[in-house]
Short mmCIF file of C-alpha atoms (C1' of nucleotides) in Angstrom, two decimals:
data_model
loop_
_atom_site.label_atom_id
_atom_site.label_comp_id
_atom_site.label_asym_id
_atom_site.label_seq_id
_atom_site.Cartn_x
_atom_site.Cartn_y
_atom_site.Cartn_z
CA MET A 21 24.02 14.95 2.15
CA ALA A 22 24.37 18.12 3.95
CA GLN A 23 25.76 20.50 1.07
CA ALA A 24 25.43 24.20 1.44
CA LEU A 25 22.03 25.41 2.24
CA THR A 26 21.23 28.91 2.20
CA PRO A 27 18.32 30.37 4.45
CA LYS A 28 15.95 30.77 1.88
CA GLY A 29 17.12 27.02 0.77
CA THR A 30 16.38 25.14 3.66
CA ALA A 31 12.89 27.11 4.30
CA THR A 32 12.30 25.89 0.58
CA ARG A 33 12.90 22.64 1.22
CA SER A 34 11.18 22.12 4.13
CA ARG A 35 7.96 23.68 2.40
CA ILE A 36 8.07 20.97 -0.10
CA VAL A 37 8.41 18.10 2.96
CA ALA A 38 5.59 19.61 4.64
CA GLY A 39 3.52 20.21 1.37
CA ALA A 40 4.31 16.64 0.41
CA ALA A 41 3.15 15.30 3.64
CA ALA A 42 -0.05 17.07 3.32
CA GLU A 43 -0.84 15.74 0.07
CA LEU A 44 0.02 12.77 1.04
CA ARG A 45 -2.31 12.55 4.01
CA GLU A 46 -5.04 13.70 2.38
CA ARG A 47 -4.56 11.58 -0.75
CA GLY A 48 -2.51 9.00 -0.16
CA VAL A 49 0.54 7.44 -1.63
CA ASP A 50 -0.28 6.53 -4.84
CA GLU A 51 -2.70 9.54 -6.32
CA VAL A 52 0.07 12.03 -5.17
CA ARG A 53 2.03 13.38 -8.01
CA LEU A 54 5.21 15.27 -8.08
CA GLU A 55 2.99 17.85 -9.95
CA ASP A 56 0.82 17.89 -6.90
CA VAL A 57 3.01 18.84 -4.54
CA MET A 58 4.45 21.21 -6.84
CA ALA A 59 1.00 23.10 -7.20
CA ARG A 60 0.34 23.30 -3.34
CA THR A 61 3.80 24.33 -2.50
CA GLY A 62 4.54 26.84 -5.31
CA THR A 63 7.76 25.26 -6.31
CA SER A 64 8.80 24.24 -9.47
CA LYS A 65 10.52 20.64 -11.09
CA GLY A 66 14.11 22.50 -10.73
CA GLN A 67 13.52 22.85 -7.40
CA LEU A 68 12.25 19.52 -6.55
CA PHE A 69 15.43 17.79 -8.09
CA HIS A 70 17.58 20.34 -6.41
CA TYR A 71 16.62 19.59 -3.04
CA PHE A 72 15.97 15.75 -3.63
CA PRO A 73 18.18 14.49 -6.66
CA GLY A 74 16.64 11.21 -5.94
CA GLY A 75 13.34 12.21 -7.01
CA LYS A 76 10.00 10.84 -5.87
CA GLU A 77 11.97 8.19 -4.01
CA GLU A 78 14.41 11.04 -1.65
CA LEU A 79 11.18 13.10 -1.21
CA LEU A 80 8.79 10.47 -0.18
CA LEU A 81 11.53 9.11 2.28
CA ALA A 82 12.61 12.48 3.85
CA VAL A 83 8.57 12.97 4.59
CA ALA A 84 7.99 9.56 6.17
CA GLN A 85 11.31 10.23 8.45
CA HIS A 86 9.39 13.50 9.00
CA GLU A 87 5.75 11.65 9.92
CA ALA A 88 7.52 8.83 11.62
CA ASP A 89 8.95 11.33 14.23
CA GLN A 90 5.72 13.18 14.54
CA VAL A 91 4.08 9.71 15.44
CA LEU A 92 5.82 9.59 18.96
CA VAL A 93 5.89 12.94 19.36
CA ASP A 94 2.18 13.39 19.14
CA GLN A 95 2.66 10.69 22.05
CA GLN A 96 4.64 12.75 24.10
CA PRO A 97 4.99 13.62 26.90
CA LEU A 98 2.44 10.70 28.13
CA LEU A 99 4.08 7.70 26.58
CA GLY A 100 7.16 8.73 28.62
CA GLU A 101 5.46 8.43 31.60
CA LEU A 102 3.70 5.70 31.85
CA THR A 103 4.07 5.68 35.61
CA SER A 104 0.42 4.89 36.78
CA TRP A 105 -3.10 3.68 35.52
CA PRO A 106 -4.26 6.96 35.03
CA ALA A 107 -1.31 7.68 33.02
CA TRP A 108 -1.71 4.76 30.80
CA GLN A 109 -5.23 5.75 30.48
CA ALA A 110 -4.42 9.47 29.39
CA TRP A 111 -2.12 8.12 26.73
CA ARG A 112 -4.70 5.66 25.54
CA ASP A 113 -7.17 8.15 25.39
CA ARG A 114 -4.66 10.51 23.35
CA LEU A 115 -3.64 7.75 21.00
CA ILE A 116 -7.72 6.92 19.82
CA ALA A 117 -8.39 11.16 19.49
CA ARG A 118 -4.85 11.23 17.25
CA TYR A 119 -5.86 8.69 15.13
CA ARG A 120 -9.15 9.68 14.95
CA GLU A 121 -8.32 12.98 13.47
CA GLN A 122 -6.19 11.77 11.31
CA GLY A 123 -7.56 11.15 8.02
CA GLN A 124 -8.29 7.95 6.24
CA HIS A 125 -4.90 8.13 4.74
CA CYS A 126 -1.95 7.00 7.35
CA PRO A 127 0.90 9.13 6.23
CA LEU A 128 3.35 6.44 6.47
CA GLY A 129 1.79 4.79 4.49
CA ALA A 130 4.31 4.91 1.80
CA LEU A 131 6.31 2.46 3.63
CA LEU A 132 3.87 0.63 5.81
CA GLY A 133 1.78 -0.73 3.73
CA PRO A 134 2.23 -3.53 1.39
CA THR A 135 3.02 -0.63 -1.32
CA GLY A 136 5.83 0.22 0.75
CA ARG A 137 9.19 0.56 -0.82
CA ARG A 138 11.32 -2.34 0.23
CA THR A 139 14.81 -0.03 -0.09
CA PRO A 140 16.88 -0.32 3.38
CA ALA A 141 16.11 2.94 4.02
CA ALA A 142 12.35 2.87 4.13
CA ARG A 143 13.18 -0.43 6.45
CA SER A 144 14.80 1.11 8.88
CA VAL A 145 12.41 4.26 9.33
CA VAL A 146 9.61 2.00 9.89
CA THR A 147 11.87 -0.50 12.52
CA GLY A 148 13.07 2.67 13.59
CA LEU A 149 9.98 4.25 14.59
CA LEU A 150 8.27 0.61 15.60
CA GLY A 151 11.30 -0.47 17.72
CA ARG A 152 11.18 2.85 19.93
CA TRP A 153 7.68 2.73 20.13
CA GLU A 154 7.62 -0.93 21.13
CA ASN A 155 10.66 -0.20 23.98
CA ALA A 156 8.63 2.83 25.44
CA ILE A 157 5.45 0.80 26.24
CA ALA A 158 7.97 -1.91 27.31
CA ASP A 159 9.67 0.54 29.61
CA GLY A 160 6.01 1.67 30.93
CA VAL A 161 5.23 -1.81 31.63
CA ARG A 162 8.92 -2.39 33.63
CA HIS A 163 8.59 0.54 35.68
CA MET A 164 4.91 -0.23 36.47
CA GLN A 165 6.14 -3.69 37.73
CA SER A 166 8.97 -2.14 39.95
CA THR A 167 6.00 -0.27 41.72
CA GLY A 168 4.05 -3.33 42.17
CA ASP A 169 1.32 -2.40 39.94
CA ILE A 170 2.10 -5.20 37.57
CA ALA A 171 3.17 -8.31 37.85
CA PRO A 172 6.48 -9.23 38.07
CA GLU A 173 6.26 -12.38 36.11
CA VAL A 174 4.48 -10.47 33.38
CA ASP A 175 7.03 -10.50 30.23
CA ALA A 176 7.68 -6.39 29.60
CA GLY A 177 8.57 -7.29 26.21
CA ARG A 178 5.90 -9.91 25.13
CA ALA A 179 3.36 -7.31 25.92
CA ALA A 180 4.98 -4.19 24.96
CA ALA A 181 4.40 -6.01 21.48
CA ALA A 182 0.88 -7.48 22.08
CA ILE A 183 -0.18 -3.63 22.81
CA LEU A 184 2.20 -2.56 19.93
CA ALA A 185 0.58 -4.95 17.36
CA GLY A 186 -3.25 -4.20 19.02
CA ILE A 187 -2.31 -0.65 17.98
CA GLN A 188 -1.44 -1.00 14.49
CA GLY A 189 -4.30 -3.55 13.88
CA GLY A 190 -6.59 -1.30 15.42
CA VAL A 191 -5.39 1.90 13.29
CA LEU A 192 -5.51 -0.51 10.28
CA LEU A 193 -9.14 -1.38 11.13
CA LEU A 194 -9.86 2.54 11.51
CA LEU A 195 -8.38 3.27 8.54
CA HIS A 196 -11.38 0.62 6.66
CA THR A 197 -14.13 1.40 8.74
CA GLY A 198 -13.66 4.57 9.81
CA ARG A 199 -14.02 3.74 13.50
CA THR A 200 -12.54 3.38 16.69
CA ASP A 201 -13.63 0.08 18.34
CA HIS A 202 -11.05 -2.08 17.58
CA LEU A 203 -8.32 0.25 18.50
CA ALA A 204 -10.39 0.75 21.50
CA ALA A 205 -11.10 -2.77 22.11
CA ALA A 206 -7.41 -3.80 21.74
CA LEU A 207 -6.20 -1.43 24.34
CA ASP A 208 -8.95 -1.84 26.44
CA LEU A 209 -8.17 -5.80 26.72
CA ALA A 210 -4.62 -5.27 26.89
CA LEU A 211 -4.41 -2.63 29.79
CA ASP A 212 -7.08 -5.11 31.73
CA ALA A 213 -5.09 -7.90 30.96
CA LEU A 214 -2.06 -6.29 32.44
CA ARG A 215 -4.38 -4.61 35.62
CA GLY A 216 -5.82 -7.95 36.22
CA GLY A 217 -2.42 -9.77 36.20
CA ALA A 218 -1.19 -7.31 39.25
CA ARG A 219 -3.61 -9.16 41.61
CA PRO A 220 -3.18 -12.71 41.79
CA MET B 1 -21.22 -10.59 -15.71
CA ALA B 2 -21.98 -14.56 -16.19
CA GLN B 3 -21.25 -14.78 -19.98
CA ALA B 4 -21.36 -17.58 -22.03
CA LEU B 5 -18.20 -19.58 -20.58
CA THR B 6 -16.62 -22.63 -22.18
CA PRO B 7 -14.73 -25.16 -20.44
CA LYS B 8 -11.44 -23.58 -22.26
CA GLY B 9 -12.46 -20.49 -21.12
CA THR B 10 -13.22 -20.72 -17.61
CA ALA B 11 -10.07 -22.42 -17.27
CA THR B 12 -7.99 -19.85 -18.84
CA ARG B 13 -10.12 -17.36 -16.69
CA SER B 14 -8.91 -19.34 -13.67
CA ARG B 15 -5.52 -19.64 -14.75
CA ILE B 16 -5.14 -16.11 -15.48
CA VAL B 17 -6.63 -15.23 -11.64
CA ALA B 18 -4.38 -17.81 -10.13
CA GLY B 19 -1.37 -16.67 -11.71
CA ALA B 20 -1.89 -13.14 -10.85
CA ALA B 21 -2.66 -13.97 -7.22
CA ALA B 22 1.02 -15.97 -7.11
CA GLU B 23 2.43 -12.75 -8.73
CA LEU B 24 0.69 -10.86 -6.53
CA ARG B 25 2.17 -12.11 -3.55
CA GLU B 26 5.78 -12.24 -4.88
CA ARG B 27 5.93 -9.46 -5.75
CA GLY B 28 3.63 -6.98 -4.38
CA VAL B 29 0.26 -5.10 -5.83
CA ASP B 30 2.70 -2.06 -7.46
CA GLU B 31 5.24 -4.37 -9.08
CA VAL B 32 2.85 -6.52 -10.88
CA ARG B 33 2.54 -5.30 -14.64
CA LEU B 34 -0.49 -6.76 -16.66
CA GLU B 35 2.70 -8.08 -18.87
CA ASP B 36 4.16 -10.25 -15.99
CA VAL B 37 0.68 -11.80 -15.56
CA MET B 38 0.59 -12.63 -19.23
CA ALA B 39 4.15 -14.02 -19.07
CA ARG B 40 3.16 -16.35 -16.18
CA THR B 41 -0.17 -17.64 -17.52
CA GLY B 42 1.25 -18.05 -20.87
CA THR B 43 -2.02 -15.43 -22.09
CA SER B 44 -2.03 -12.46 -24.19
CA LYS B 45 -3.51 -9.17 -23.75
CA GLY B 46 -6.40 -10.02 -25.65
CA GLN B 47 -7.06 -12.65 -23.24
CA LEU B 48 -6.82 -10.58 -20.35
CA PHE B 49 -8.94 -8.11 -21.36
CA HIS B 50 -11.72 -10.78 -22.71
CA TYR B 51 -12.20 -11.83 -19.61
CA PHE B 52 -11.67 -8.93 -17.42
CA PRO B 53 -12.95 -5.97 -19.47
CA GLY B 54 -12.19 -3.70 -16.78
CA GLY B 55 -8.73 -4.34 -17.15
CA LYS B 56 -5.82 -4.33 -14.30
CA GLU B 57 -8.99 -2.86 -11.88
CA GLU B 58 -11.59 -5.68 -12.52
CA LEU B 59 -8.76 -9.02 -12.36
CA LEU B 60 -6.96 -6.98 -9.12
CA LEU B 61 -10.48 -7.08 -7.66
CA ALA B 62 -10.91 -10.50 -8.72
CA VAL B 63 -7.97 -12.13 -7.39
CA ALA B 64 -8.86 -10.29 -4.33
CA GLN B 65 -12.16 -11.15 -4.10
CA HIS B 66 -10.49 -15.03 -4.31
CA GLU B 67 -7.53 -14.64 -1.43
CA ALA B 68 -10.07 -12.51 0.69
CA ASP B 69 -12.32 -15.93 0.96
CA GLN B 70 -9.21 -18.07 1.01
CA VAL B 71 -8.22 -16.18 4.23
CA LEU B 72 -10.93 -17.98 5.79
CA VAL B 73 -10.95 -20.96 4.29
CA ASP B 74 -7.27 -21.71 5.91
CA GLN B 75 -8.78 -21.65 9.18
CA GLN B 76 -11.58 -24.00 9.12
CA PRO B 77 -12.45 -25.82 10.13
CA LEU B 78 -10.67 -24.48 13.51
CA LEU B 79 -12.16 -21.23 13.43
CA GLY B 80 -15.67 -22.75 12.93
CA GLU B 81 -15.40 -24.84 16.04
CA LEU B 82 -13.79 -22.73 19.09
CA THR B 83 -15.63 -24.29 21.65
CA SER B 84 -13.02 -25.52 23.79
CA TRP B 85 -9.60 -23.73 25.01
CA PRO B 86 -7.21 -26.65 23.27
CA ALA B 87 -9.35 -25.37 20.09
CA TRP B 88 -8.56 -22.18 21.09
CA GLN B 89 -5.01 -22.97 21.14
CA ALA B 90 -5.08 -25.17 17.66
CA TRP B 91 -6.27 -21.90 15.87
CA ARG B 92 -3.82 -19.73 17.22
CA ASP B 93 -1.29 -22.25 16.20
CA ARG B 94 -2.70 -22.48 12.78
CA LEU B 95 -2.75 -18.80 12.38
CA ILE B 96 0.35 -18.15 12.89
CA ALA B 97 1.52 -21.00 10.97
CA ARG B 98 -0.25 -19.90 8.13
CA TYR B 99 1.19 -16.29 8.32
CA ARG B 100 4.58 -17.51 8.53
CA GLU B 101 4.63 -19.15 5.14
CA GLN B 102 3.12 -16.62 3.07
CA GLY B 103 5.88 -14.48 2.05
CA GLN B 104 6.11 -10.94 2.66
CA HIS B 105 3.40 -10.15 0.86
CA CYS B 106 0.18 -9.81 1.86
CA PRO B 107 -2.21 -10.88 -1.35
CA LEU B 108 -4.60 -8.15 -0.08
CA GLY B 109 -2.33 -5.87 -0.28
CA ALA B 110 -4.19 -4.56 -3.28
CA LEU B 111 -6.82 -3.88 -0.84
CA LEU B 112 -6.00 -4.06 2.36
CA GLY B 113 -3.48 -1.45 2.98
CA PRO B 114 -3.32 2.45 2.62
CA THR B 115 -2.75 1.86 -1.33
CA GLY B 116 -6.01 0.00 -1.46
CA ARG B 117 -8.42 0.64 -3.84
CA ARG B 118 -11.06 2.94 -2.68
CA THR B 119 -13.90 1.92 -5.25
CA PRO B 120 -16.80 0.62 -3.53
CA ALA B 121 -16.34 -2.99 -4.50
CA ALA B 122 -12.90 -3.12 -3.28
CA ARG B 123 -14.13 -1.89 0.25
CA SER B 124 -16.72 -4.32 0.00
CA VAL B 125 -14.68 -7.12 -0.55
CA VAL B 126 -12.19 -5.75 2.51
CA THR B 127 -15.17 -5.38 5.29
CA GLY B 128 -16.97 -8.39 4.35
CA LEU B 129 -14.01 -10.41 4.74
CA LEU B 130 -12.98 -8.66 8.27
CA GLY B 131 -16.83 -8.92 9.33
CA ARG B 132 -17.31 -12.34 8.74
CA TRP B 133 -14.00 -13.08 10.89
CA GLU B 134 -14.64 -10.87 13.65
CA ASN B 135 -18.43 -12.95 13.50
CA ALA B 136 -16.56 -16.20 13.79
CA ILE B 137 -14.18 -14.96 16.93
CA ALA B 138 -17.41 -13.49 18.46
CA ASP B 139 -19.18 -16.68 17.73
CA GLY B 140 -16.38 -18.79 19.36
CA VAL B 141 -16.43 -16.43 22.38
CA ARG B 142 -19.92 -16.62 23.07
CA HIS B 143 -20.17 -20.43 22.78
CA MET B 144 -17.59 -20.47 25.49
CA GLN B 145 -19.57 -18.29 27.72
CA SER B 146 -22.09 -20.54 27.15
CA THR B 147 -20.43 -23.22 28.52
CA GLY B 148 -19.20 -21.34 31.09
CA ASP B 149 -15.52 -21.16 30.13
CA ILE B 150 -15.32 -17.44 29.90
CA ALA B 151 -17.20 -15.07 32.17
CA PRO B 152 -20.79 -14.02 30.90
CA GLU B 153 -19.76 -10.30 31.92
CA VAL B 154 -17.30 -10.49 28.87
CA ASP B 155 -18.49 -7.98 25.85
CA ALA B 156 -17.80 -10.96 22.91
CA GLY B 157 -17.99 -8.54 20.40
CA ARG B 158 -15.54 -5.89 22.03
CA ALA B 159 -13.27 -9.25 22.56
CA ALA B 160 -13.82 -10.35 18.73
CA ALA B 161 -12.20 -6.57 17.89
CA ALA B 162 -9.60 -6.75 19.82
CA ILE B 163 -8.65 -10.15 18.67
CA LEU B 164 -8.97 -9.48 15.49
CA ALA B 165 -6.80 -6.22 16.07
CA GLY B 166 -4.34 -7.98 17.19
CA ILE B 167 -4.13 -10.57 14.83
CA GLN B 168 -4.01 -7.81 11.71
CA GLY B 169 -1.46 -5.52 13.60
CA GLY B 170 0.86 -9.06 14.19
CA VAL B 171 0.44 -9.78 10.79
CA LEU B 172 1.29 -6.23 9.67
CA LEU B 173 4.34 -6.15 11.72
CA LEU B 174 5.12 -9.91 10.46
CA LEU B 175 5.36 -8.18 7.14
CA HIS B 176 8.06 -5.38 8.29
CA THR B 177 10.29 -7.78 10.78
CA GLY B 178 9.51 -11.15 9.44
CA ARG B 179 8.71 -12.20 13.17
CA THR B 180 5.70 -13.61 14.34
CA ASP B 181 6.42 -12.51 18.29
CA HIS B 182 3.91 -9.61 17.61
CA LEU B 183 1.14 -12.24 16.33
CA ALA B 184 2.04 -14.26 19.00
CA ALA B 185 1.95 -12.15 21.80
CA ALA B 186 -1.07 -10.13 21.33
CA LEU B 187 -2.82 -13.86 20.57
CA ASP B 188 -1.46 -14.96 23.63
CA LEU B 189 -2.36 -11.88 25.53
CA ALA B 190 -5.91 -12.15 24.18
CA LEU B 191 -6.53 -15.59 25.45
CA ASP B 192 -5.30 -15.00 28.19
CA ALA B 193 -7.16 -12.33 29.08
CA LEU B 194 -10.05 -14.11 28.32
CA ARG B 195 -9.26 -17.21 30.59
CA GLY B 196 -8.47 -15.34 33.11
CA GLY B 197 -11.80 -13.63 32.69
CA ALA B 198 -13.61 -16.91 33.64
CA ARG B 199 -12.40 -17.22 36.93
CA PRO B 200 -13.81 -14.09 39.11
"C1'" DC C 13 30.93 45.47 -7.02
"C1'" DA C 14 32.36 41.71 -9.64
"C1'" DT C 15 32.09 36.81 -9.47
"C1'" DT C 16 30.77 32.52 -7.69
"C1'" DT C 17 27.13 29.39 -5.89
"C1'" DT C 18 22.56 28.72 -4.95
"C1'" DC C 19 18.14 28.87 -6.26
"C1'" DT C 20 14.29 29.20 -9.68
"C1'" DG C 21 11.21 28.09 -13.64
"C1'" DG C 22 9.47 25.72 -17.01
"C1'" DA C 23 9.93 23.67 -21.48
"C1'" DC C 24 11.38 19.31 -23.37
"C1'" DT C 25 13.06 14.25 -23.23
"C1'" DT C 26 11.53 9.51 -22.37
"C1'" DG C 27 9.90 5.54 -21.29
"C1'" DC C 28 6.81 3.12 -19.32
"C1'" DC C 29 2.52 0.51 -19.18
"C1'" DG C 30 -2.86 0.31 -19.52
"C1'" DG C 31 -5.73 -0.28 -22.76
"C1'" DT C 32 -7.39 -0.89 -27.69
"C1'" DC C 33 -8.24 -3.58 -32.49
"C1'" DC C 34 -8.71 -6.31 -35.27
"C1'" DA C 35 -7.13 -10.49 -37.82
"C1'" DT C 36 -6.84 -15.57 -37.06
"C1'" DT C 37 -7.88 -19.72 -34.98
"C1'" DT C 38 -10.55 -22.93 -32.34
"C1'" DT C 39 -14.71 -24.36 -30.58
"C1'" DT C 40 -20.11 -24.94 -30.14
"C1'" DG C 41 -24.09 -26.49 -32.14
"C1'" DG C 42 -27.82 -27.44 -35.28
"C1'" DC D 22 -20.19 -29.60 -42.29
"C1'" DC D 23 -21.09 -25.12 -41.87
"C1'" DA D 24 -22.30 -20.66 -39.77
"C1'" DA D 25 -22.14 -18.20 -35.40
"C1'" DA D 26 -19.82 -17.09 -31.32
"C1'" DA D 27 -16.03 -17.62 -28.33
"C1'" DA D 28 -11.06 -17.63 -27.57
"C1'" DT D 29 -6.50 -15.92 -28.74
"C1'" DG D 30 -2.41 -13.70 -30.64
"C1'" DG D 31 -0.01 -9.85 -30.58
"C1'" DA D 32 0.86 -5.06 -33.06
"C1'" DC D 33 -0.06 -0.69 -32.13
"C1'" DC D 34 -1.86 4.08 -29.69
"C1'" DG D 35 -1.89 7.32 -26.30
"C1'" DG D 36 -1.41 9.20 -22.17
"C1'" DC D 37 0.80 10.48 -18.02
"C1'" DA D 38 4.13 11.59 -15.06
"C1'" DA D 39 9.25 11.25 -13.58
"C1'" DG D 40 12.93 13.12 -14.60
"C1'" DT D 41 16.38 16.31 -17.55
"C1'" DC D 42 18.04 20.84 -18.87
"C1'" DC D 43 19.39 24.99 -19.18
"C1'" DA D 44 18.89 29.65 -18.90
"C1'" DG D 45 17.83 33.33 -15.79
"C1'" DA D 46 17.43 36.07 -11.08
"C1'" DA D 47 18.68 36.52 -6.56
"C1'" DA D 48 22.00 35.47 -2.34
"C1'" DA D 49 26.51 34.81 -0.59
"C1'" DT D 50 31.64 35.86 -0.91
"C1'" DG D 51 35.39 38.41 -0.05
#
DNA sequence: CATTTTCTGGACTTGCCGGTCCATTTTTGG
DNA sequence: CCAAAAATGGACCGGCAAGTCCAGAAAATG
């Protein structure tokens, strides 16, 4: 896996990943040909298969891994500091802005959607991302409970699960309608519910 | 579009659609070859292109249309009678059961996911389904407002949008994790929020 | 500076699968 | 019962894109 890689080599490799990611974001998974990646990154087939012996599958997986990390990075540091209602609000706004900016194609489409590769590796990338995401939200809920802003009888895990579902569905609908209405409504409803639950 | 179709013809045509739908549910969009459909339905290429001159695209669209209708039919009559809290609960249970039963592949994957055909026809199938779905939920909310079970200041449209997002996200997560936790949590959170809002 | 490894380019192969074509059989309708 | 239309079967074609191969350039190594 970690072959001897000269600086030039690593540069090319990451150029390929970045280019493939961009291509993927613009055109969607099944519209992207290896040839497109080559054209955009100025590389040859030899190079592609040199750095990704597993071919398209391996390249797609590398891109997905890269983009999955990015999803959470884009939410930081807000996602890690859900310690007050304004902080939650700021995170909410950031999420919506982030997905509005992102085009019509989910870069994780390669894995997330029905088309998603069902290989164990692909699954673990997705479940890993979702798990970390959900945990971060649950941590935020628990912190709010520790400060008394959210009622202690709330199940943090379930709340996080519900919020994550709302986000995923909101993004899915955004991808289809081009509007952020659903994402916003889902987040607002969830946050209102948590807020309201604080005062019995 | 509506060619002369003998009884035998219509039978074959619908056999093809049904078979393709089943194949799609079991194996997912990009794993299904025309050949698979032929094998399952006992038909030949000639027949496929006889009934679907537009080829795979047209067949997929027909299947999607068929399945989209089914999504709402499966929720009836419950979805049309959201007139009391027990009715909402029954609908919630039905939804979860329905999606638990359905395998790992969304029959609408052909359209819903990132892989989704971006043709106008495909978009209209999806947006049509989502729109009708959202409207039905909103109607339910409004009815509950008319009986005083939900506070009048609730925006029925936004509530419906949030609920639909939760459902979609829940199903997406179900497809990935095999668990209905997220779907259940999202629905429960939303319904609790609506219930709670009734008593200021 | 020699030689060994890595990197690069691109021509070529391969297999798959959607789509075409037409000959044959079955059904329709007068 | 006989045209005409519809339905069926399956051989064949063609293109596309993934993947292979190898020869040559550029770096590392000592």
